[in-house]
Tab-separated table of C-alpha atoms in Angstrom:
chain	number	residue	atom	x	y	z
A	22	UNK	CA	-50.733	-33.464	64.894
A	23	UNK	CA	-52.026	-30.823	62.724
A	24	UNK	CA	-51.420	-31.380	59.145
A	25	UNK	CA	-49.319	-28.691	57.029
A	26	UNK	CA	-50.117	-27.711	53.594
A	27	UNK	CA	-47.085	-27.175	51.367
A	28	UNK	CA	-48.833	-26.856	47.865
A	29	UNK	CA	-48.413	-23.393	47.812
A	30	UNK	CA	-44.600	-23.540	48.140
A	31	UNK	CA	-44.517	-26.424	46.205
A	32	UNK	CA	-46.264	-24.866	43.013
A	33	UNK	CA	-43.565	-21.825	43.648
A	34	UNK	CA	-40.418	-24.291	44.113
A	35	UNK	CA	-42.259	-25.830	40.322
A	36	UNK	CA	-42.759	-22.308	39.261
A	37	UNK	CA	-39.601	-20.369	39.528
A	38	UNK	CA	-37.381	-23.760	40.266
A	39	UNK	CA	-37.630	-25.021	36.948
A	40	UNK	CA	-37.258	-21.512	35.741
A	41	UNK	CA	-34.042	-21.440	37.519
A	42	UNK	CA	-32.609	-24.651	36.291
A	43	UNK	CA	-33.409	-23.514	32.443
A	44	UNK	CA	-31.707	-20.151	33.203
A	45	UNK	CA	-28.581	-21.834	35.074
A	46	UNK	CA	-28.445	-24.521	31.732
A	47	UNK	CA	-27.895	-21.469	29.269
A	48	UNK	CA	-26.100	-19.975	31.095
A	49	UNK	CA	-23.498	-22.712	31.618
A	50	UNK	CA	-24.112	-23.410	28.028
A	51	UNK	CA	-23.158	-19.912	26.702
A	52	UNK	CA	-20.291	-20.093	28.798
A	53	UNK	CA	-18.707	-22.782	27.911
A	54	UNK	CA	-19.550	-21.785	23.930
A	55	UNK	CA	-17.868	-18.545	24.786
A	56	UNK	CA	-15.051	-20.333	26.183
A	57	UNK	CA	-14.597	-22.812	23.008
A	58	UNK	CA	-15.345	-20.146	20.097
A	59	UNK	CA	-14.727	-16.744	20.984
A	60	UNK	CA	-11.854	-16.741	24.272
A	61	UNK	CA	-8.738	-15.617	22.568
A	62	UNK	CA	-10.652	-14.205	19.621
A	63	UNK	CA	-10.486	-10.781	17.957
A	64	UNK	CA	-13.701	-10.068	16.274
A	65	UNK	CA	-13.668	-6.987	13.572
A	66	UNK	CA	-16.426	-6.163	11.374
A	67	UNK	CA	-15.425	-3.141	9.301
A	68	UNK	CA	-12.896	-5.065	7.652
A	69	UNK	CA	-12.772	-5.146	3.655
A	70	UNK	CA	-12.301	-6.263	0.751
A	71	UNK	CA	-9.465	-4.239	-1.067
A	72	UNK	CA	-7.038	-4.052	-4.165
A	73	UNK	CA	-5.050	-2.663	-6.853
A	74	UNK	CA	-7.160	0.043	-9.377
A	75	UNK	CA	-6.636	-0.411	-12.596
A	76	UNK	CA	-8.029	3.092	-14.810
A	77	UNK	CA	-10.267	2.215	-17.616
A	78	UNK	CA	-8.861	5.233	-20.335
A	79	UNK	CA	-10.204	6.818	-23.049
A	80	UNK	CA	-8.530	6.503	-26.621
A	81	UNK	CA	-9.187	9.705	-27.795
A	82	UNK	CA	-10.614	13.452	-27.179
A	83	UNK	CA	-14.125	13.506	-27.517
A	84	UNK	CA	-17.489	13.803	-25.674
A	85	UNK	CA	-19.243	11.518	-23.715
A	86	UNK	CA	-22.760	10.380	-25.044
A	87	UNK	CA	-23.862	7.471	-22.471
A	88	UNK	CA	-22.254	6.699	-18.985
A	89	UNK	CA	-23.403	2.753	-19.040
A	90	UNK	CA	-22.645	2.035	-15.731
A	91	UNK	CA	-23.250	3.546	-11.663
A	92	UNK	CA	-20.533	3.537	-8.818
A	93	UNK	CA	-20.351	0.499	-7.354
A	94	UNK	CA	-21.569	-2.047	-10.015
A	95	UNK	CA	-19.699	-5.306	-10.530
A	96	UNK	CA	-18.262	-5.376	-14.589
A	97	UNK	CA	-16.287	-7.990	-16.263
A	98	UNK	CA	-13.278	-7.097	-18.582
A	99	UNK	CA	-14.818	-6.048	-21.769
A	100	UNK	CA	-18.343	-4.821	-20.342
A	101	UNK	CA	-18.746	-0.812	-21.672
A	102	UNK	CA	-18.501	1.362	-18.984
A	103	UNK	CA	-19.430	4.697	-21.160
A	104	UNK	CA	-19.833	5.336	-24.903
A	105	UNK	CA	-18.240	8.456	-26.523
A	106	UNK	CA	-18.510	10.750	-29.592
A	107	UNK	CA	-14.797	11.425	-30.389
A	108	UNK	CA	-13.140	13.234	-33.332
A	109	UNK	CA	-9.923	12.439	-34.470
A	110	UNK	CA	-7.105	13.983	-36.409
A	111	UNK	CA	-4.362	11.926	-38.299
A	112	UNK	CA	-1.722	13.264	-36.276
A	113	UNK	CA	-3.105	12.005	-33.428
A	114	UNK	CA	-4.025	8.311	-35.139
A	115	UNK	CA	0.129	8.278	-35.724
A	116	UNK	CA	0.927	9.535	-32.115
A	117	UNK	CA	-1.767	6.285	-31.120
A	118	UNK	CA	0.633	4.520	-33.224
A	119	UNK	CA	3.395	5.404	-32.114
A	120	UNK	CA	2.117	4.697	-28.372
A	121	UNK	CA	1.008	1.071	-29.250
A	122	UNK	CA	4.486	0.517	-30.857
A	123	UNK	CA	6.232	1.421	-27.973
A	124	UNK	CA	3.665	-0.317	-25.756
A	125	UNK	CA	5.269	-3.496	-27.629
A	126	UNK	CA	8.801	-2.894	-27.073
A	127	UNK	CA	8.133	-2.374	-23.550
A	128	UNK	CA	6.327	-5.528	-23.270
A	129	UNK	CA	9.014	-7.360	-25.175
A	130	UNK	CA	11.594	-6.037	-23.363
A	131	UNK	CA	10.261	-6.677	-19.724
A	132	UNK	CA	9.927	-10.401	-20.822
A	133	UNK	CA	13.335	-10.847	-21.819
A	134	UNK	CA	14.335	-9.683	-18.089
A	135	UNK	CA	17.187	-7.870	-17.912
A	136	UNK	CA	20.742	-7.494	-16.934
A	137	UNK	CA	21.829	-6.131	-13.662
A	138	UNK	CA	24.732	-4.354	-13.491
A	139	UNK	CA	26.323	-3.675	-10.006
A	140	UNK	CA	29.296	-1.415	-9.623
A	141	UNK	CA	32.591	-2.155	-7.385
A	142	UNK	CA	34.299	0.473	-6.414
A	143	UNK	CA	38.154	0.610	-6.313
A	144	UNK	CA	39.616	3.713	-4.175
A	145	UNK	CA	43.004	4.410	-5.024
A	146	UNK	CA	42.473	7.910	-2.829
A	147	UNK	CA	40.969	11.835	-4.244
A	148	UNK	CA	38.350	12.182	-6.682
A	149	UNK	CA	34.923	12.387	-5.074
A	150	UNK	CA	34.580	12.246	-1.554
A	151	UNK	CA	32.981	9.140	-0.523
A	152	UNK	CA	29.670	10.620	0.180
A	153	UNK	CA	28.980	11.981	-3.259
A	154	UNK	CA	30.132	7.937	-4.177
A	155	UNK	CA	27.593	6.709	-2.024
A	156	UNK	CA	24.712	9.059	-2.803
A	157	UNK	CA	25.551	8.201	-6.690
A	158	UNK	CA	25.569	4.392	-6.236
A	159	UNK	CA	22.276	4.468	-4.353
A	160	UNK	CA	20.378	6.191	-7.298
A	161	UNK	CA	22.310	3.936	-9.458
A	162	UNK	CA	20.057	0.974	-7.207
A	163	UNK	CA	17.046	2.590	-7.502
A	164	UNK	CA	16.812	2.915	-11.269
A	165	UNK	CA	17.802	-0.315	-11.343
A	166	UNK	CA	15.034	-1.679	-9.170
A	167	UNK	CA	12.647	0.904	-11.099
A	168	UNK	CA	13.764	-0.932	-13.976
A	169	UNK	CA	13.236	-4.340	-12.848
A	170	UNK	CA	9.639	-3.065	-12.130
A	171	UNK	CA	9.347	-1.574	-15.469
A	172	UNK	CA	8.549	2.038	-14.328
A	173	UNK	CA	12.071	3.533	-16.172
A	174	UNK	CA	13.794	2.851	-19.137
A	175	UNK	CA	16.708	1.776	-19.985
A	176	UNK	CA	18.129	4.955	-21.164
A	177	UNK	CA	17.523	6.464	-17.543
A	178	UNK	CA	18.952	3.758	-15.817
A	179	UNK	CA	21.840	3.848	-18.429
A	180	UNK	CA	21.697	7.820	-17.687
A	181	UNK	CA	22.358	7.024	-13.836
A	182	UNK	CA	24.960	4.683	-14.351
A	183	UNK	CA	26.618	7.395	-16.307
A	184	UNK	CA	26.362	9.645	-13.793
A	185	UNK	CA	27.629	7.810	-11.394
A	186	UNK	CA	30.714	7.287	-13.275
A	187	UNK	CA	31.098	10.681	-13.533
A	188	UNK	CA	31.200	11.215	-10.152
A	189	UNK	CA	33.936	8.605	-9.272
A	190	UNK	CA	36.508	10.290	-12.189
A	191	UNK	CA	35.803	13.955	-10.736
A	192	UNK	CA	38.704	15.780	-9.395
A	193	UNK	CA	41.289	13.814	-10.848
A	194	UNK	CA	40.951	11.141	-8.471
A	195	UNK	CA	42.650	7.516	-9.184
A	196	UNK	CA	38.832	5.507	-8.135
A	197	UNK	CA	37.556	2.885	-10.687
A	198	UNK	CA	35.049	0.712	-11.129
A	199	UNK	CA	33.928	-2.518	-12.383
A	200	UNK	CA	30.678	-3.932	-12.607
A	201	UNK	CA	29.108	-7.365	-11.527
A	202	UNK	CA	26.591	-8.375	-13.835
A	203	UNK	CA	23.440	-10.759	-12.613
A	204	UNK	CA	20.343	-11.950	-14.384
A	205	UNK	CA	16.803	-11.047	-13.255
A	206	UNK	CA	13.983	-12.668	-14.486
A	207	UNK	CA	10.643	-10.902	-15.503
A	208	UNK	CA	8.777	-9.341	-12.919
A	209	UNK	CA	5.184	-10.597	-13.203
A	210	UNK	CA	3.632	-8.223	-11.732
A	211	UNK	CA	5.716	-5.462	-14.294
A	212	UNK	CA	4.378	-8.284	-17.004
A	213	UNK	CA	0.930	-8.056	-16.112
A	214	UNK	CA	0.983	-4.317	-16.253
A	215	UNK	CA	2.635	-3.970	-19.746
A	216	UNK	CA	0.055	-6.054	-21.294
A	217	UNK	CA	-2.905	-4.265	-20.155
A	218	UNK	CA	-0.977	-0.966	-21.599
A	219	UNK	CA	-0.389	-2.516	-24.742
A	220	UNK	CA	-4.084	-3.691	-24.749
A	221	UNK	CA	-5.386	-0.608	-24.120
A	222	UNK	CA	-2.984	1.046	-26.445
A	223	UNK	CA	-4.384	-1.457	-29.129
A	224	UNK	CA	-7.892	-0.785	-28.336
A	225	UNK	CA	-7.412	2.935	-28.259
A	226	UNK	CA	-5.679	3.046	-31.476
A	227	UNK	CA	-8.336	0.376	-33.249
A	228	UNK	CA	-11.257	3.037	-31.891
A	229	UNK	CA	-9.453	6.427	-33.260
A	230	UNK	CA	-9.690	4.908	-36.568
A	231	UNK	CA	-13.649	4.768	-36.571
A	232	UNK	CA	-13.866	7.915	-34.961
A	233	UNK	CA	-16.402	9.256	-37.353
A	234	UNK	CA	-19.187	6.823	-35.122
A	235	UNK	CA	-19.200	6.904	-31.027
A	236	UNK	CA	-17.037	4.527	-29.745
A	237	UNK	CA	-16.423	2.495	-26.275
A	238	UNK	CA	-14.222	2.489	-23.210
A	239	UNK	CA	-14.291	-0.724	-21.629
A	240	UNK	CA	-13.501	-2.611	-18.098
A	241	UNK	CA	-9.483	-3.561	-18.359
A	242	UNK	CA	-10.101	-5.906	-15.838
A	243	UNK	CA	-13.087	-7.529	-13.405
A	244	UNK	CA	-13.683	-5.406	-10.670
A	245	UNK	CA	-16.245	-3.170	-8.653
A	246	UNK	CA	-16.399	0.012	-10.994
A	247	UNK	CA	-15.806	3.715	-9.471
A	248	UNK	CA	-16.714	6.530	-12.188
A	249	UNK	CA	-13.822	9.536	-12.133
A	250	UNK	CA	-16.535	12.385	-12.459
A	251	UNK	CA	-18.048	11.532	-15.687
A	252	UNK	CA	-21.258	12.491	-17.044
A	253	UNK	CA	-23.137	12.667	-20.463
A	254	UNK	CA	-21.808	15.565	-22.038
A	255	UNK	CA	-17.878	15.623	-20.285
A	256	UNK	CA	-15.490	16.426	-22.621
A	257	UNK	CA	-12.048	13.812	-22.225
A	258	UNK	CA	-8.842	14.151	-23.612
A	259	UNK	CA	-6.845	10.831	-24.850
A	260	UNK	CA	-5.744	9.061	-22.070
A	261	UNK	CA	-8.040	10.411	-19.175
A	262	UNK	CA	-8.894	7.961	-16.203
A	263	UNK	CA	-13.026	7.729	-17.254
A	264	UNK	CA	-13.177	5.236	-13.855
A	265	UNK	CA	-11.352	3.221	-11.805
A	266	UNK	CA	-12.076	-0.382	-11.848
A	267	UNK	CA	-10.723	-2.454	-8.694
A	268	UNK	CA	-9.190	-5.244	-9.595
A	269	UNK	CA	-11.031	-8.609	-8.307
A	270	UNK	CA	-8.210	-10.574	-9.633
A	271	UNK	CA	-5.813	-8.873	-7.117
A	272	UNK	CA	-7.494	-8.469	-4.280
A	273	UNK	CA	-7.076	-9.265	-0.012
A	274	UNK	CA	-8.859	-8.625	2.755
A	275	UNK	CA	-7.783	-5.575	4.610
A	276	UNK	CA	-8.473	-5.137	8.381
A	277	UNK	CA	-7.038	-2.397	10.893
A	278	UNK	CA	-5.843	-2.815	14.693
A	279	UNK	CA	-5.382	-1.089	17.590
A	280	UNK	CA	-1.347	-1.411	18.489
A	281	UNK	CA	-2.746	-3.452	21.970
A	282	UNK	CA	-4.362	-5.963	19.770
A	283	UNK	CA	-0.624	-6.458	17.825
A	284	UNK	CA	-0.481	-9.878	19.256
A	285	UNK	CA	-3.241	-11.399	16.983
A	286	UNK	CA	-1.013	-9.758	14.260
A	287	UNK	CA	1.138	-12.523	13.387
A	288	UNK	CA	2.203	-13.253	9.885
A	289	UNK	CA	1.551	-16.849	8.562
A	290	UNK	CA	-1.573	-17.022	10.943
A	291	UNK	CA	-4.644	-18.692	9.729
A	292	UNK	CA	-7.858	-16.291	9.652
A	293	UNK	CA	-11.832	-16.607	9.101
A	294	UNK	CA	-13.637	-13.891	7.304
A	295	UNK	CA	-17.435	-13.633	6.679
A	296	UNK	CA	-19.064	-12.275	3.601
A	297	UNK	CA	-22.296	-12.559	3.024
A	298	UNK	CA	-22.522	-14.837	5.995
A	299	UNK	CA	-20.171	-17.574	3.861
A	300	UNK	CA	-17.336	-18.739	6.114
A	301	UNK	CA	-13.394	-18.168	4.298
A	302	UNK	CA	-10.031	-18.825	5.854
A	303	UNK	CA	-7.467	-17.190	4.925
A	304	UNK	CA	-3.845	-16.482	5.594
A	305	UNK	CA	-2.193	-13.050	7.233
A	306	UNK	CA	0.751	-12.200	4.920
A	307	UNK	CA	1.495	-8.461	5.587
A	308	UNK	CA	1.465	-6.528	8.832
A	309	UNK	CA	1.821	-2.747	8.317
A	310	UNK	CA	2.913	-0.802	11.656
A	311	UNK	CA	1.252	2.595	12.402
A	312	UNK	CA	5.118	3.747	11.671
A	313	UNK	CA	5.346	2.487	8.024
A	314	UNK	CA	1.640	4.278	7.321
A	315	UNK	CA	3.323	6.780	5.334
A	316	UNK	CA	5.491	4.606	3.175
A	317	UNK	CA	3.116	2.414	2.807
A	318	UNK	CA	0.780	5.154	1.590
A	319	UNK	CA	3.529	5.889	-1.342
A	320	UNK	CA	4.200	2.477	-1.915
A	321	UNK	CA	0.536	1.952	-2.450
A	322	UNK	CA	0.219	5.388	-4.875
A	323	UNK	CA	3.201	4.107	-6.681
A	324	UNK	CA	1.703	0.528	-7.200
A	325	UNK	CA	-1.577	1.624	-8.075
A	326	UNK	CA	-2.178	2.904	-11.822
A	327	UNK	CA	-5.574	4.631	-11.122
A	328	UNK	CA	-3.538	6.654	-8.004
A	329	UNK	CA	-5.880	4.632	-5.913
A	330	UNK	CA	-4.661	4.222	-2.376
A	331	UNK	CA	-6.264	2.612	0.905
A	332	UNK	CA	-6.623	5.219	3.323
A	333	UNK	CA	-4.841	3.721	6.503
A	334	UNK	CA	-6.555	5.143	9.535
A	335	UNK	CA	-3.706	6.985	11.937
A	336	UNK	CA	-2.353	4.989	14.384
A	337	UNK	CA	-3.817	1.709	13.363
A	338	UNK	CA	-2.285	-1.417	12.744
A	339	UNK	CA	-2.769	-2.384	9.189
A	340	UNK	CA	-3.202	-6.765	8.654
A	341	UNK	CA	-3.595	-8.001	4.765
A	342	UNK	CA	-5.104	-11.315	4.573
A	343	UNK	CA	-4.884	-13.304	1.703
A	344	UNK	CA	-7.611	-15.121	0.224
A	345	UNK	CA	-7.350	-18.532	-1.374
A	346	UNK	CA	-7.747	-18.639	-5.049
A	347	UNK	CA	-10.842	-21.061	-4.739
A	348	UNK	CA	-13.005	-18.603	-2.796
A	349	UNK	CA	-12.129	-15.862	-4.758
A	350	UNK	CA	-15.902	-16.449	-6.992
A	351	UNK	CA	-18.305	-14.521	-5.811
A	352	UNK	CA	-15.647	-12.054	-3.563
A	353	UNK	CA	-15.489	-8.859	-5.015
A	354	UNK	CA	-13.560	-5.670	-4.280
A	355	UNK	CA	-15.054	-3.602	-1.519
A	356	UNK	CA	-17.119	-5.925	-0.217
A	357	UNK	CA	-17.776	-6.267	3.615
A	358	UNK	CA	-16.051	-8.021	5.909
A	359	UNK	CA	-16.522	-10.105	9.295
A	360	UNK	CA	-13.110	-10.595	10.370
A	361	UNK	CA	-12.109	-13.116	13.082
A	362	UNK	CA	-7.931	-13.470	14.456
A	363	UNK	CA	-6.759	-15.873	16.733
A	364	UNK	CA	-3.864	-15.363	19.091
């Protein structure tokens, strides 16, 4: 019997075989990596870093002479973020006064909390129609929640109150009212905010009064630093926004959705985000609908003393992620983000 010689098919079987059994083995392997890490996964990478801006303001009129700093750059509170040549009048050192005094009394006032009084209505029938009641008692709300927050005084909210009373004794009509009255504590959020006026207030009066020299404006807080336009030779007022500084010790990470991809939207769920290729977790604790964009927009102009607001993209789900107060070193605002949810 003739003898057959296989080594030719052999070496192929060897050749592409083994090839075959390598390729088969990664692929089985990325499959079942796929499977483990990223099935179920939502993977976003233009996720960021955001915050509340905090203005860094100028304590009086002048010119500046050095701009210290470049958009972008990382400061600390205290760093000088431009140097100006200011002139001063006396009038103006008592207004600064004046301004830092206040400051004070705001401060001291907003840590005292405050006193809510709630009306209750008693309709004995006429007098203002119960619309004109209604409309009055919901301003009446609203200053008082402004004034919880700080953002009114007491005279306006006493102002609505008044008005309000006004409106139930119109027309002759037998309605009274008594109020409910409640404590609320101090709003740390309207504490935080007072100090850094009265600090600035401080500062800017301490700086009018060695006006003849060029003088400072400072970081108000750690942050990412965003000049408002300045240059060497831009003449400021008192109080203009020189930069915005975003705050690094208020900040989350901020990530947008498509409205199919709501279901890895789920408050209280755990989250992994990547910056400079160091792994975070981190917990969602806000979830925006494309139909609140809007108020959130104003919310986020109201809360924001620079005006600064995070421009939502139309449409998009908006998920805020907060980051634990341990990672926070070394995360600053508007930094990039690798963003991973979980259903």
């Amino acid at each position: 019997m003739a003898e057959i010689d296989v080594t030719d098919k052999a070496k192929l079987v060897i050749k592409y075989g083994l090839a075959g059994v390598i390729a088969l083995a990664l692929l089985c392997s990325s499959l079942v990596w796929y499977i483990m890490y990223c099935w179920g996964n939502l993977d976003i990478y233009d996720a960021k870093i955001a915050g509340n801006m905090v203005g860094a303001r100028a304590g009086a009129p002048g010119s500046v002479t050095e701009v210290m700093v470049h958009n972008g750059d990382t400061v600390k509170a205290g760093d000088v973020i431009a140097r100006i040549e200011v002139t001063v009048t006396d009038e103006q050192i008592r207004q600064m006064e004046q301004t830092l005094e206040l400051s004070e009394k705001n401060l001291a006032q907003i840590k005292q909390g405050v006193m809510i009084q709630r009306p209750v209505v008693h309709s004995g029938g006429g007098g203002a129609s119960s619309a004109e009641i209604e409309n009055a008692k919901n301003k009446l709300d609203q200053m008082n929640r402004l004034y919880e927050m700080g953002a009114v005084s007491g005279i306006q909210r006493d102002e609505a109150a008044a008005q309000y009373q006004a409106v139930l004794s119109r027309g002759g009509g037998s309605s009274s009212v008594t109020y409910e009255s409640s404590y609320q504590p101090p709003n740390e959020e309207a504490v935080r905010r007072a100090e850094i006026q009265v600090n600035q207030a401080r500062m800017a009066l301490e700086q009018a009064k060695t006006s003849s020299s060029a003088t400072e404006i400072t970081a108000p807080v750690d942050g990412v630093v965003y000049l408002n336009g300045i240059e060497t030779g831009s003449e400021i007022k008192a109080g203009d926004v020189v930069a915005f500084v975003g705050n690094d010790n208020d900040i989350w990470v901020e990530a947008y959705l498509n409205p199919d991809e709501s279901d890895y939207a789920v408050l209280g769920q755990l989250a992994y985000f990547f910056v400079d290729r160091k792994k975070y977790e981190g917990t969602i604790v806000e979830v925006i609908s494309p139909e609140g964009d809007g108020e959130s927009q104003d919310s986020n102009t109201a809360n924001s003393e620079a005006g600064y607001t995070s421009p939502y993209p139309s449409g998009k789900i908006v998920v805020k992620i907060a980051i634990p107060r341990e990672a926070k070193d070394g995360i600053h605002f508007g930094n990039n983000v690798d963003l991973r949810l979980s259903k």
